[in-house]
GROMACS .gro file of C-alpha atoms in nm:
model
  397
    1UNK     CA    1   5.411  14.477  10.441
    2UNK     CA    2   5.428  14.343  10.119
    3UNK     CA    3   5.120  14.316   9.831
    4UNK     CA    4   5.087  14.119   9.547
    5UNK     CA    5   4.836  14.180   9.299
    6UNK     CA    6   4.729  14.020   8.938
    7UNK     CA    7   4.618  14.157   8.656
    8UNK     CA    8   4.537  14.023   8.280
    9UNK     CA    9   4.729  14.284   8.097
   10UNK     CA   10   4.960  14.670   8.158
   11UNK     CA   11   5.126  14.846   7.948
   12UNK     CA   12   5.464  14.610   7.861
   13UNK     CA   13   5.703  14.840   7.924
   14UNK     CA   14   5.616  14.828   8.283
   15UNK     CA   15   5.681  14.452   8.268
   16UNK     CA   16   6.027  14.435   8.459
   17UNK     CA   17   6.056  14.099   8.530
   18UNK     CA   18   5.945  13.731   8.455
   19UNK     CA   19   5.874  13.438   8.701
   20UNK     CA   20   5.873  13.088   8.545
   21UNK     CA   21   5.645  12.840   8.743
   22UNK     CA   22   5.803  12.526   8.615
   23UNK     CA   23   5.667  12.158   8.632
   24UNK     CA   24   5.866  11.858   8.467
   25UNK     CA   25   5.721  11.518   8.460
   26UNK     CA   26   5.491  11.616   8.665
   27UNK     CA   27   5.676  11.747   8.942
   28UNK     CA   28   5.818  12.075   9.048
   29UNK     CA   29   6.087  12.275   8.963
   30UNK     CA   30   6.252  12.487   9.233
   31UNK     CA   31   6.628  12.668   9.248
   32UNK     CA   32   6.868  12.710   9.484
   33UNK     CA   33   7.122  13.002   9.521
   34UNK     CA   34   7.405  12.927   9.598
   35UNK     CA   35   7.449  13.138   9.853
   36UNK     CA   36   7.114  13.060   9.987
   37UNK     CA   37   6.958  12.762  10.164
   38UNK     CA   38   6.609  12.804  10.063
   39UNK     CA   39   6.392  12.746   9.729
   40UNK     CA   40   6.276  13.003   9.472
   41UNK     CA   41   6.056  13.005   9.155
   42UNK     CA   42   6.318  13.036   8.825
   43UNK     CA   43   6.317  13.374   8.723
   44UNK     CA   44   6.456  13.711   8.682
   45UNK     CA   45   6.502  14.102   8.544
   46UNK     CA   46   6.427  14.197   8.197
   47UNK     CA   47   6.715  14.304   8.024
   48UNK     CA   48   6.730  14.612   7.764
   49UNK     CA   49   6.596  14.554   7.433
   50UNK     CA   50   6.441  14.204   7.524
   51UNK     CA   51   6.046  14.099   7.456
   52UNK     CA   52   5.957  13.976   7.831
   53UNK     CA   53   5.912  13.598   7.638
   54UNK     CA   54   6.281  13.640   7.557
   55UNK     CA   55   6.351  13.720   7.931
   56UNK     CA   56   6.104  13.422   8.071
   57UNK     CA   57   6.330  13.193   7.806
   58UNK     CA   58   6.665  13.262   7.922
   59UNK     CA   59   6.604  13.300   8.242
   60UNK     CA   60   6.447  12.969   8.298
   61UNK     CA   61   6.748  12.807   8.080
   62UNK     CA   62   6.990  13.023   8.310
   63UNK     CA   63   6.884  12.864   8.622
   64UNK     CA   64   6.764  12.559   8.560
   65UNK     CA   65   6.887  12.444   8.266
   66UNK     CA   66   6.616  12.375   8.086
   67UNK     CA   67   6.654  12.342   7.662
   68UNK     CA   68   6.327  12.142   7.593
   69UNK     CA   69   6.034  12.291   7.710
   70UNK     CA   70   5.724  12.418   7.616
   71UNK     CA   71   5.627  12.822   7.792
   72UNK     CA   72   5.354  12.989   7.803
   73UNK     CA   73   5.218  13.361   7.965
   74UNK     CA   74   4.979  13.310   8.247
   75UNK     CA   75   4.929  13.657   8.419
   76UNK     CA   76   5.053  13.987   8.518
   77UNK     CA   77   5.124  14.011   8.863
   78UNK     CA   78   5.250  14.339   9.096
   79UNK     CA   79   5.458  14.324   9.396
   80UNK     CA   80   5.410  14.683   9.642
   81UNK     CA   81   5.680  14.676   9.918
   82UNK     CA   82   5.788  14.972  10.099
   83UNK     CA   83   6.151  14.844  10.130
   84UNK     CA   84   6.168  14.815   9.737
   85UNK     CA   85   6.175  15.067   9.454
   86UNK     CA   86   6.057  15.338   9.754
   87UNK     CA   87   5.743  15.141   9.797
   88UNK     CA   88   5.615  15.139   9.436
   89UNK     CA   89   5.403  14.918   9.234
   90UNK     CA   90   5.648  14.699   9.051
   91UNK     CA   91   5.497  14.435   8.748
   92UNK     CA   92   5.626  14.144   8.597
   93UNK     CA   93   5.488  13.849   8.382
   94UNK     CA   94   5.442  13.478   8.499
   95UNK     CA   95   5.472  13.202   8.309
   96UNK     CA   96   5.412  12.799   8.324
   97UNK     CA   97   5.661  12.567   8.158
   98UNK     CA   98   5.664  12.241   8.079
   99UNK     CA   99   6.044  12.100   8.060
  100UNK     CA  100   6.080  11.802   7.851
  101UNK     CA  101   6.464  11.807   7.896
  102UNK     CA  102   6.762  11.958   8.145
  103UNK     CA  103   7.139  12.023   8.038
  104UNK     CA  104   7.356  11.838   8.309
  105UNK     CA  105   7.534  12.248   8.376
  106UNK     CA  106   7.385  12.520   8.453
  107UNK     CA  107   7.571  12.883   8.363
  108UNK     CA  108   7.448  13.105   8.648
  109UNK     CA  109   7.447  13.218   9.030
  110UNK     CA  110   7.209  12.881   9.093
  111UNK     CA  111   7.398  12.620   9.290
  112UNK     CA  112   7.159  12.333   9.158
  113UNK     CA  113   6.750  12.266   9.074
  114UNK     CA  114   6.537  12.060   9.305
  115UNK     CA  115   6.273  11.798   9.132
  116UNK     CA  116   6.016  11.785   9.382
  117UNK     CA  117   5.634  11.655   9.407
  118UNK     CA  118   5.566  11.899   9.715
  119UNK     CA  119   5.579  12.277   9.690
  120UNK     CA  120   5.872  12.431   9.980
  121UNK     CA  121   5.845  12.483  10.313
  122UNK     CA  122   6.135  12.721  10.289
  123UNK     CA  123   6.082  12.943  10.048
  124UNK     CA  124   6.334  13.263   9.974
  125UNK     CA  125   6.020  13.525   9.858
  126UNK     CA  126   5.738  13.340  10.129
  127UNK     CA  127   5.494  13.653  10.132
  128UNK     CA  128   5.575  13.649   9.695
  129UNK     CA  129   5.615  13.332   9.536
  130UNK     CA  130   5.381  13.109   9.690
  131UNK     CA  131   5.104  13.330   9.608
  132UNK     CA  132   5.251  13.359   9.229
  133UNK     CA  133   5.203  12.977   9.224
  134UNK     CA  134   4.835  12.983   9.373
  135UNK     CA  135   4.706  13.213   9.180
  136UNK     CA  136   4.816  13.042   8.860
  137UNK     CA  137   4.641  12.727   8.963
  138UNK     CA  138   4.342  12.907   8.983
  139UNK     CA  139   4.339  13.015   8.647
  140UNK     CA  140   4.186  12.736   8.439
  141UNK     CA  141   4.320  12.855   8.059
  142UNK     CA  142   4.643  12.755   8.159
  143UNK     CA  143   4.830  12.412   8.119
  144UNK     CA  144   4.844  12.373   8.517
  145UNK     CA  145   4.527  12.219   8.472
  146UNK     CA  146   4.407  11.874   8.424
  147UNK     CA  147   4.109  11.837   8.226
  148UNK     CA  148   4.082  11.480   8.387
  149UNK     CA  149   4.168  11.297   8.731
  150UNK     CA  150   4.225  10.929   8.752
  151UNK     CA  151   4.227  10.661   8.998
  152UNK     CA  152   4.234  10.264   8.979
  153UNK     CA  153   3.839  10.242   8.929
  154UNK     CA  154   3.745  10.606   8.831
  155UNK     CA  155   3.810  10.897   8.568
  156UNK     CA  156   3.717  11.199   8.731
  157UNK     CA  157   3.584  11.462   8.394
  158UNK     CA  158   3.403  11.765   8.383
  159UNK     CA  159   3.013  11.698   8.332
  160UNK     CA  160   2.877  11.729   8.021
  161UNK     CA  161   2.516  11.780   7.845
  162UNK     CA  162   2.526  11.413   7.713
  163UNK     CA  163   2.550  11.278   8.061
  164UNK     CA  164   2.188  11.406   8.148
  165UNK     CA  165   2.042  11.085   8.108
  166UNK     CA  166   2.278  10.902   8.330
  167UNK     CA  167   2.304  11.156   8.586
  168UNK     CA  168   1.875  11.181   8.638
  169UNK     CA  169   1.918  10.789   8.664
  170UNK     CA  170   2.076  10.826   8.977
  171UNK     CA  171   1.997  11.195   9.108
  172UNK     CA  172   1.559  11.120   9.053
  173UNK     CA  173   1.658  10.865   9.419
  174UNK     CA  174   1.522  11.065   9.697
  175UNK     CA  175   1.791  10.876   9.918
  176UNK     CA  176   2.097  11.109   9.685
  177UNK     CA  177   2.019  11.503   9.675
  178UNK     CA  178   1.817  11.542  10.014
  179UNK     CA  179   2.036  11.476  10.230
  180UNK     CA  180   2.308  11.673  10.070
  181UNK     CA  181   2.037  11.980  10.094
  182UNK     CA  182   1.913  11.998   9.744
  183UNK     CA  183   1.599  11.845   9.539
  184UNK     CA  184   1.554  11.507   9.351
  185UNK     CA  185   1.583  11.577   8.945
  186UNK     CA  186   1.253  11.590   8.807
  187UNK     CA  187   1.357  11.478   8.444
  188UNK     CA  188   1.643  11.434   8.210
  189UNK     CA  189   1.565  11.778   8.066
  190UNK     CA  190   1.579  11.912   8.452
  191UNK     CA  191   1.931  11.713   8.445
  192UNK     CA  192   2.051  11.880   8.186
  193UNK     CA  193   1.950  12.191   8.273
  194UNK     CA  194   2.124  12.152   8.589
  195UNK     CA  195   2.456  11.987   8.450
  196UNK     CA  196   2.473  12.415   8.272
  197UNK     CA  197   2.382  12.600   8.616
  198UNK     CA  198   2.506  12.362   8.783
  199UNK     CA  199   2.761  12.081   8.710
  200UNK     CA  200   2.979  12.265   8.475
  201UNK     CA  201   3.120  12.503   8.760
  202UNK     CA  202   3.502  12.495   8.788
  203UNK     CA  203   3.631  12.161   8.918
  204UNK     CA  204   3.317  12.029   8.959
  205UNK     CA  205   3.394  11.653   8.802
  206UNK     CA  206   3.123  11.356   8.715
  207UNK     CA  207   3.226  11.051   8.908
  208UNK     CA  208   3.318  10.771   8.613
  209UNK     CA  209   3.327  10.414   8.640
  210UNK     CA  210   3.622  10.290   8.434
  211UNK     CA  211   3.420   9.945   8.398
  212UNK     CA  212   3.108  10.134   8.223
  213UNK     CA  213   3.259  10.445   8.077
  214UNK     CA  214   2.910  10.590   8.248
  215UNK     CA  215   2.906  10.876   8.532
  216UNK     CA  216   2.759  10.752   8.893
  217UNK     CA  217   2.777  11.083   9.091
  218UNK     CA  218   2.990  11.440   9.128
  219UNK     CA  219   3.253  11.580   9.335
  220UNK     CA  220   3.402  11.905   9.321
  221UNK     CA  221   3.586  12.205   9.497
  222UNK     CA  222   3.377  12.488   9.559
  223UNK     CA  223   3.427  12.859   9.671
  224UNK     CA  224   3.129  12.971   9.946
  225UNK     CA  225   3.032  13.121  10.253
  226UNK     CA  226   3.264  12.852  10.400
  227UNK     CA  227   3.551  12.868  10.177
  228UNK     CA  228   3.596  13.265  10.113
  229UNK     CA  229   3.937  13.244  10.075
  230UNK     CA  230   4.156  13.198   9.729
  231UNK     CA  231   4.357  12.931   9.924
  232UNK     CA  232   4.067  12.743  10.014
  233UNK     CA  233   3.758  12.577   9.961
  234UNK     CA  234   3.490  12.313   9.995
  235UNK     CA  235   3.484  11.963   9.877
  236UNK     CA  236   3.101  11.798   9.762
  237UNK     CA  237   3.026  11.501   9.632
  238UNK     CA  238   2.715  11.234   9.579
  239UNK     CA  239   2.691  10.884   9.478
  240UNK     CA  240   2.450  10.678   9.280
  241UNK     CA  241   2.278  10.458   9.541
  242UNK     CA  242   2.373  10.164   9.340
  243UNK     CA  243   2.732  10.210   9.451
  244UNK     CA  244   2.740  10.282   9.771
  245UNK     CA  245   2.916  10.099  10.041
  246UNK     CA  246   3.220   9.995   9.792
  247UNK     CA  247   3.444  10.248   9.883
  248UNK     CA  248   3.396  10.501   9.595
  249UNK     CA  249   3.337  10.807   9.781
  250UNK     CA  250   3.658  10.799   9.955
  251UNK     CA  251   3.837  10.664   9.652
  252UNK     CA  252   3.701  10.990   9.449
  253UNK     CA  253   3.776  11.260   9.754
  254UNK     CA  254   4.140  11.146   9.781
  255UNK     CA  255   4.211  11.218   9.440
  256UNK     CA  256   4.005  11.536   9.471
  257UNK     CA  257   4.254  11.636   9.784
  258UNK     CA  258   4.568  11.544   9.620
  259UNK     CA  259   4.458  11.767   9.324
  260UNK     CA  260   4.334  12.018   9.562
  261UNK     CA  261   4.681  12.065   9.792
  262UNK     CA  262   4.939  11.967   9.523
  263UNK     CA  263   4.820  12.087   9.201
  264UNK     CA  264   4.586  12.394   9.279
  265UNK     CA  265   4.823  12.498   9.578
  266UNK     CA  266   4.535  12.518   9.821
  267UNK     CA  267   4.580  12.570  10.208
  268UNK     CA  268   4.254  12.445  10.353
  269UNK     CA  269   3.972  12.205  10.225
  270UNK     CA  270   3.659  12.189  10.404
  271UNK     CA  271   3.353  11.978  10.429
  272UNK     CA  272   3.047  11.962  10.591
  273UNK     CA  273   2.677  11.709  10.646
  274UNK     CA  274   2.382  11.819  10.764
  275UNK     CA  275   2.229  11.624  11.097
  276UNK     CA  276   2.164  11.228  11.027
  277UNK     CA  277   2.440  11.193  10.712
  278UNK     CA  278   2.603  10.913  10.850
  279UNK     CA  279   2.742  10.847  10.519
  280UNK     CA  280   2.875  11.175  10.443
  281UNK     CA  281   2.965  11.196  10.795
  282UNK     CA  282   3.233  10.881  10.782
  283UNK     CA  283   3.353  10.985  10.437
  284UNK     CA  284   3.476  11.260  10.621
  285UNK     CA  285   3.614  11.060  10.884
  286UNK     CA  286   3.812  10.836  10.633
  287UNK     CA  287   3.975  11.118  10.470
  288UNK     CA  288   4.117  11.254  10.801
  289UNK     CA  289   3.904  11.548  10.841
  290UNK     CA  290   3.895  11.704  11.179
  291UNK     CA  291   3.547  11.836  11.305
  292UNK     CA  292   3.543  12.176  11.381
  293UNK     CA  293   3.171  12.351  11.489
  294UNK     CA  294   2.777  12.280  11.479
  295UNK     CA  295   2.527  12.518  11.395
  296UNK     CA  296   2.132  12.488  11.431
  297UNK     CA  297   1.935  12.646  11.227
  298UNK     CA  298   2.131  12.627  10.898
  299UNK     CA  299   1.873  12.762  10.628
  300UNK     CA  300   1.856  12.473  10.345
  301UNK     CA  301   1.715  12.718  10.077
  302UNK     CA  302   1.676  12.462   9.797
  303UNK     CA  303   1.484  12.230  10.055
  304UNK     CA  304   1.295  12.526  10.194
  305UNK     CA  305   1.380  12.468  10.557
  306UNK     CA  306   1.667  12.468  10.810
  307UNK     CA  307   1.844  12.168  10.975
  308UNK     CA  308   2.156  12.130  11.221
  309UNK     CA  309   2.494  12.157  11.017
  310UNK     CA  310   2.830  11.972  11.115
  311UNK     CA  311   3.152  12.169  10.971
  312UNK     CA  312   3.526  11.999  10.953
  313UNK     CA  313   3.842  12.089  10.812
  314UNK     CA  314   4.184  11.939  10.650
  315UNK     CA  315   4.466  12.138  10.576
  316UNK     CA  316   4.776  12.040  10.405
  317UNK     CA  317   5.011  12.024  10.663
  318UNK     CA  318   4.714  11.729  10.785
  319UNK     CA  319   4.699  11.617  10.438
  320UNK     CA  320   5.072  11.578  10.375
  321UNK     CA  321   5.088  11.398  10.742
  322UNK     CA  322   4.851  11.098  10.625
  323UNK     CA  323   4.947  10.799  10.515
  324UNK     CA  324   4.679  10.544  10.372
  325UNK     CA  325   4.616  10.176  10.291
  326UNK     CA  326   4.353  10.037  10.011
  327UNK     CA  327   4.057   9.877  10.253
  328UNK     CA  328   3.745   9.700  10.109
  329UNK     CA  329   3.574  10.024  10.212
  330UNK     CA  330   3.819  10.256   9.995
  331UNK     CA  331   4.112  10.411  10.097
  332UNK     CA  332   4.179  10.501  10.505
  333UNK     CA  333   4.407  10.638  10.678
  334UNK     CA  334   4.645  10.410  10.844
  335UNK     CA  335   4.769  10.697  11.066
  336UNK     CA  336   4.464  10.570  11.272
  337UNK     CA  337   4.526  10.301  11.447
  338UNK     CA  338   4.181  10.152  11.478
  339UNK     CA  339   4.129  10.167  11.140
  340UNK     CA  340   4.419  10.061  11.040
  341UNK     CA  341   4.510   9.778  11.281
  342UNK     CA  342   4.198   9.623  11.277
  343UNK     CA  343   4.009   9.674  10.892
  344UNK     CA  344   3.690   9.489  10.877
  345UNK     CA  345   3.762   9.227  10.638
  346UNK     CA  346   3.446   9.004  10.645
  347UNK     CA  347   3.309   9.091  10.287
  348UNK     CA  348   3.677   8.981  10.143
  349UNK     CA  349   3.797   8.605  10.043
  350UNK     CA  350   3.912   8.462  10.377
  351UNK     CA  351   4.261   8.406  10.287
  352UNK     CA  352   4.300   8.773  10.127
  353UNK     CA  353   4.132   8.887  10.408
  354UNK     CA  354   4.420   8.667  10.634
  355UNK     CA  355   4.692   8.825  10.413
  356UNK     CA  356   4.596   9.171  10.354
  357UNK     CA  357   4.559   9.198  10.747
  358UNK     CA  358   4.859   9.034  10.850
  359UNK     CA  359   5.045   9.236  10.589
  360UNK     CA  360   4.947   9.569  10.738
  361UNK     CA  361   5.018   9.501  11.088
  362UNK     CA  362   5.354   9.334  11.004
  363UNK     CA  363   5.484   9.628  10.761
  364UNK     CA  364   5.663   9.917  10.854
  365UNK     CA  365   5.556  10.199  10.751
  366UNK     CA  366   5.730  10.300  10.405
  367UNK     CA  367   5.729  10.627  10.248
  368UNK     CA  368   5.468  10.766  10.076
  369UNK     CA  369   5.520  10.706   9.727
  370UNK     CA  370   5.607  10.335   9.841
  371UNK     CA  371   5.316  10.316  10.030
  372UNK     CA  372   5.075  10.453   9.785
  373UNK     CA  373   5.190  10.218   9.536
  374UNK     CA  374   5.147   9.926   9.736
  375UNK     CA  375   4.824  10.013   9.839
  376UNK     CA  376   4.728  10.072   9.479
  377UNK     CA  377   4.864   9.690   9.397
  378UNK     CA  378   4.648   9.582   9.760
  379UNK     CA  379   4.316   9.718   9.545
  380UNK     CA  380   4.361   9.586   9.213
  381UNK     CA  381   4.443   9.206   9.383
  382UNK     CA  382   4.108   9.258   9.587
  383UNK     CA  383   3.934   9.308   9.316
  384UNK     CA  384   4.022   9.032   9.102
  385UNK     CA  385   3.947   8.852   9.380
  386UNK     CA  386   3.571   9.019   9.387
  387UNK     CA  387   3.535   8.933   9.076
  388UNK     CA  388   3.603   8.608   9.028
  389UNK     CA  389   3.402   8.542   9.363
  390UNK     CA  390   3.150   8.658   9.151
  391UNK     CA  391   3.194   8.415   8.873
  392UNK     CA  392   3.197   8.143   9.062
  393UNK     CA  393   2.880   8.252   9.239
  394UNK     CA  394   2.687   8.268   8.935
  395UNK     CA  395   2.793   7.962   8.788
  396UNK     CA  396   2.675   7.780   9.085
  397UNK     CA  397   2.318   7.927   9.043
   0.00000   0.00000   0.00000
């Protein structure tokens, strides 16, 4: 049985040894031993007489290579293992780094680095390192952490106080916070109020419309009764009423997911509606959740009543298994093959429509990269198009 523990600080000369989590171009950074066939964090013993930054230095430039980077401390962490060190508490120091540059050699026991965008399935410390990388995504002061998430249409950024007025614009509409359990804003000043309880949790994002520069809605990751667990949680989100049916939602919660399983490390995202959210209900659907329970009786406390809840569930290995195609109604999974071999296209230009559907049953199916990028090219061409419908509509009128 082994135990691993964090702390913010001991005593430093219990520090024995530093663990580098290493990203470079946005992408990680694994070893290989060459007398191993799995994948390990860079890192290594302390050696006498060094500070432990001096050990997290040369060991990531002993096994990776690395001469351009920038480091920085992140934690203490403990490792308790009855087969090691007669089952004491052992500490070390993790790190994040940032490598800008790689030497083409490297001068140590490491056979070669791996460049990844995935974390390992084969991992040489599984019950160590992959909780060493989880619980440094959790920790927000760090440089793991993007302040802001992008897509074609949105920027997904934390809330703030300025965005009161925009954010009672949209959350006053009785049709928006009900039905996701919570009461219409009563005022900009109640807005506000709630964007500091409320809005400014951790990786709770305003929805932004790259076109306006304005927030429309929220989305976020949150840690409940349903999502206990450090390697878990629970994705929300609402939407202006002004927006709806174009496929923002979905466009948001994918970006929220990738962030969620490939930069914060998490295991399991889940999601849930309350009885008659069709909406929220085929968001869901789109993403690839999976339904898991009902319960009656779900107390609503901020509504003062109880209603029926629906609970479903992604996990990575789901996540990692999708592959998805730009639709007028966001982003689906073409893993599905209703959905994906017969898209409703009757809101789109006819011949776009003709094209975009005879293009998706006729391609193979590409990696993912390859397929992400064409489905990113798929949106921005429908768009134009939307928009210069829209022209010509209203010169006509």
């Amino acid at each position: 049985m082994i135990k691993v523990q964090f702390y913010d600080r001991v005593d430093d000369q219990k520090l024995k040894f530093a663990v580098i989590i290493t990203k470079t171009n946005g992408h990680w950074v694994f070893c290989k031993h060459k007398e191993r066939n799995t994948l390990e964090v860079p890192g290594g013993h302390r050696e006498p007489g060094e500070d432990i930054l001096t050990t997290a230095k040369r060991e990531l430039y002993e096994e990776t290579g690395a001469v351009d980077f920038t480091i920085e401390p992140v934690c203490v962490y403990s490792v308790t293992a009855s087969s090691n060190f007669d089952g004491r508490e052992t500490f070390g120091m993790l790190f994040y780094a940032d490598v800008k540059a790689f030497e083409k050699e490297l001068h140590s026991e490491i056979e070669r680095i791996v460049i990844q965008k995935d974390l390992p399935t084969a991992w040489t410390y599984p019950e160590i390192q992959p909780h060493l990388i989880q619980e440094a995504m959790r920790r927000r002061n760090t440089a793991l952490f993007p302040t802001m998430l992008e897509t074609a249409r949105l920027v997904l950024r934390p809330w703030k106080e300025e965005d009161a007025e925009e954010c009672y614009r949209y959350a006053q509409d009785p049709r928006v916070g009900p039905a996701a359990g919570w009461p219409v804003h009563t005022s900009v000043e109640n807005s506000r109020q709630i964007i500091r309880d409320v809005l400014s949790a951790p990786e709770t994002y305003a929805i932004v419309l790259k076109e306006t520069g304005l927030p429309i809605g929220s989305i976020g990751l949150h840690h409940n009764d349903l999502a206990e667990k450090d390697d878990e949680a629970e994705l929300g989100y609402w939407l202006g009423v002004p927006y709806w049916g174009r496929g923002i939602v979905p466009e948001a919660a994918r970006e929220m997911l990738r962030h969620a399983f490939e930069d914060l490390g998490l295991l399991r995202v889940w999601c849930g509606y309350y009885e008659g959210n069709e909406k929220s209900k085929r968001v869901q659907e789109k993403l690839g959740f999976r339904y898991q329970w009902t319960t009656e009786n779900v107390n609503v406390p901020l509504m003062h009543e109880t209603r029926t809840g629906h609970v479903s569930l992604l996990t990575r290995e789901q996540w990692n298994a999708q592959d998805y195609v730009f639709s007028k109604e966001g982003y689906v999974m073409a893993s599905t093959p209703v959905r994906y071999g017969k898209p409703n296209m009757t809101n789109l230009p006819s011949e776009l429509g003709v094209a975009i559907f005879t293009q998706i049953l006729n391609t193979p199916k590409p990696d993912r990269e390859k397929r992400r990028a064409e489905s990113k090219a798929m949106e921005r061409k429908m768009l134009e198009a939307r928009l210069k419908e829209d022209a010509q509509r209203n010169s006509s009128k």
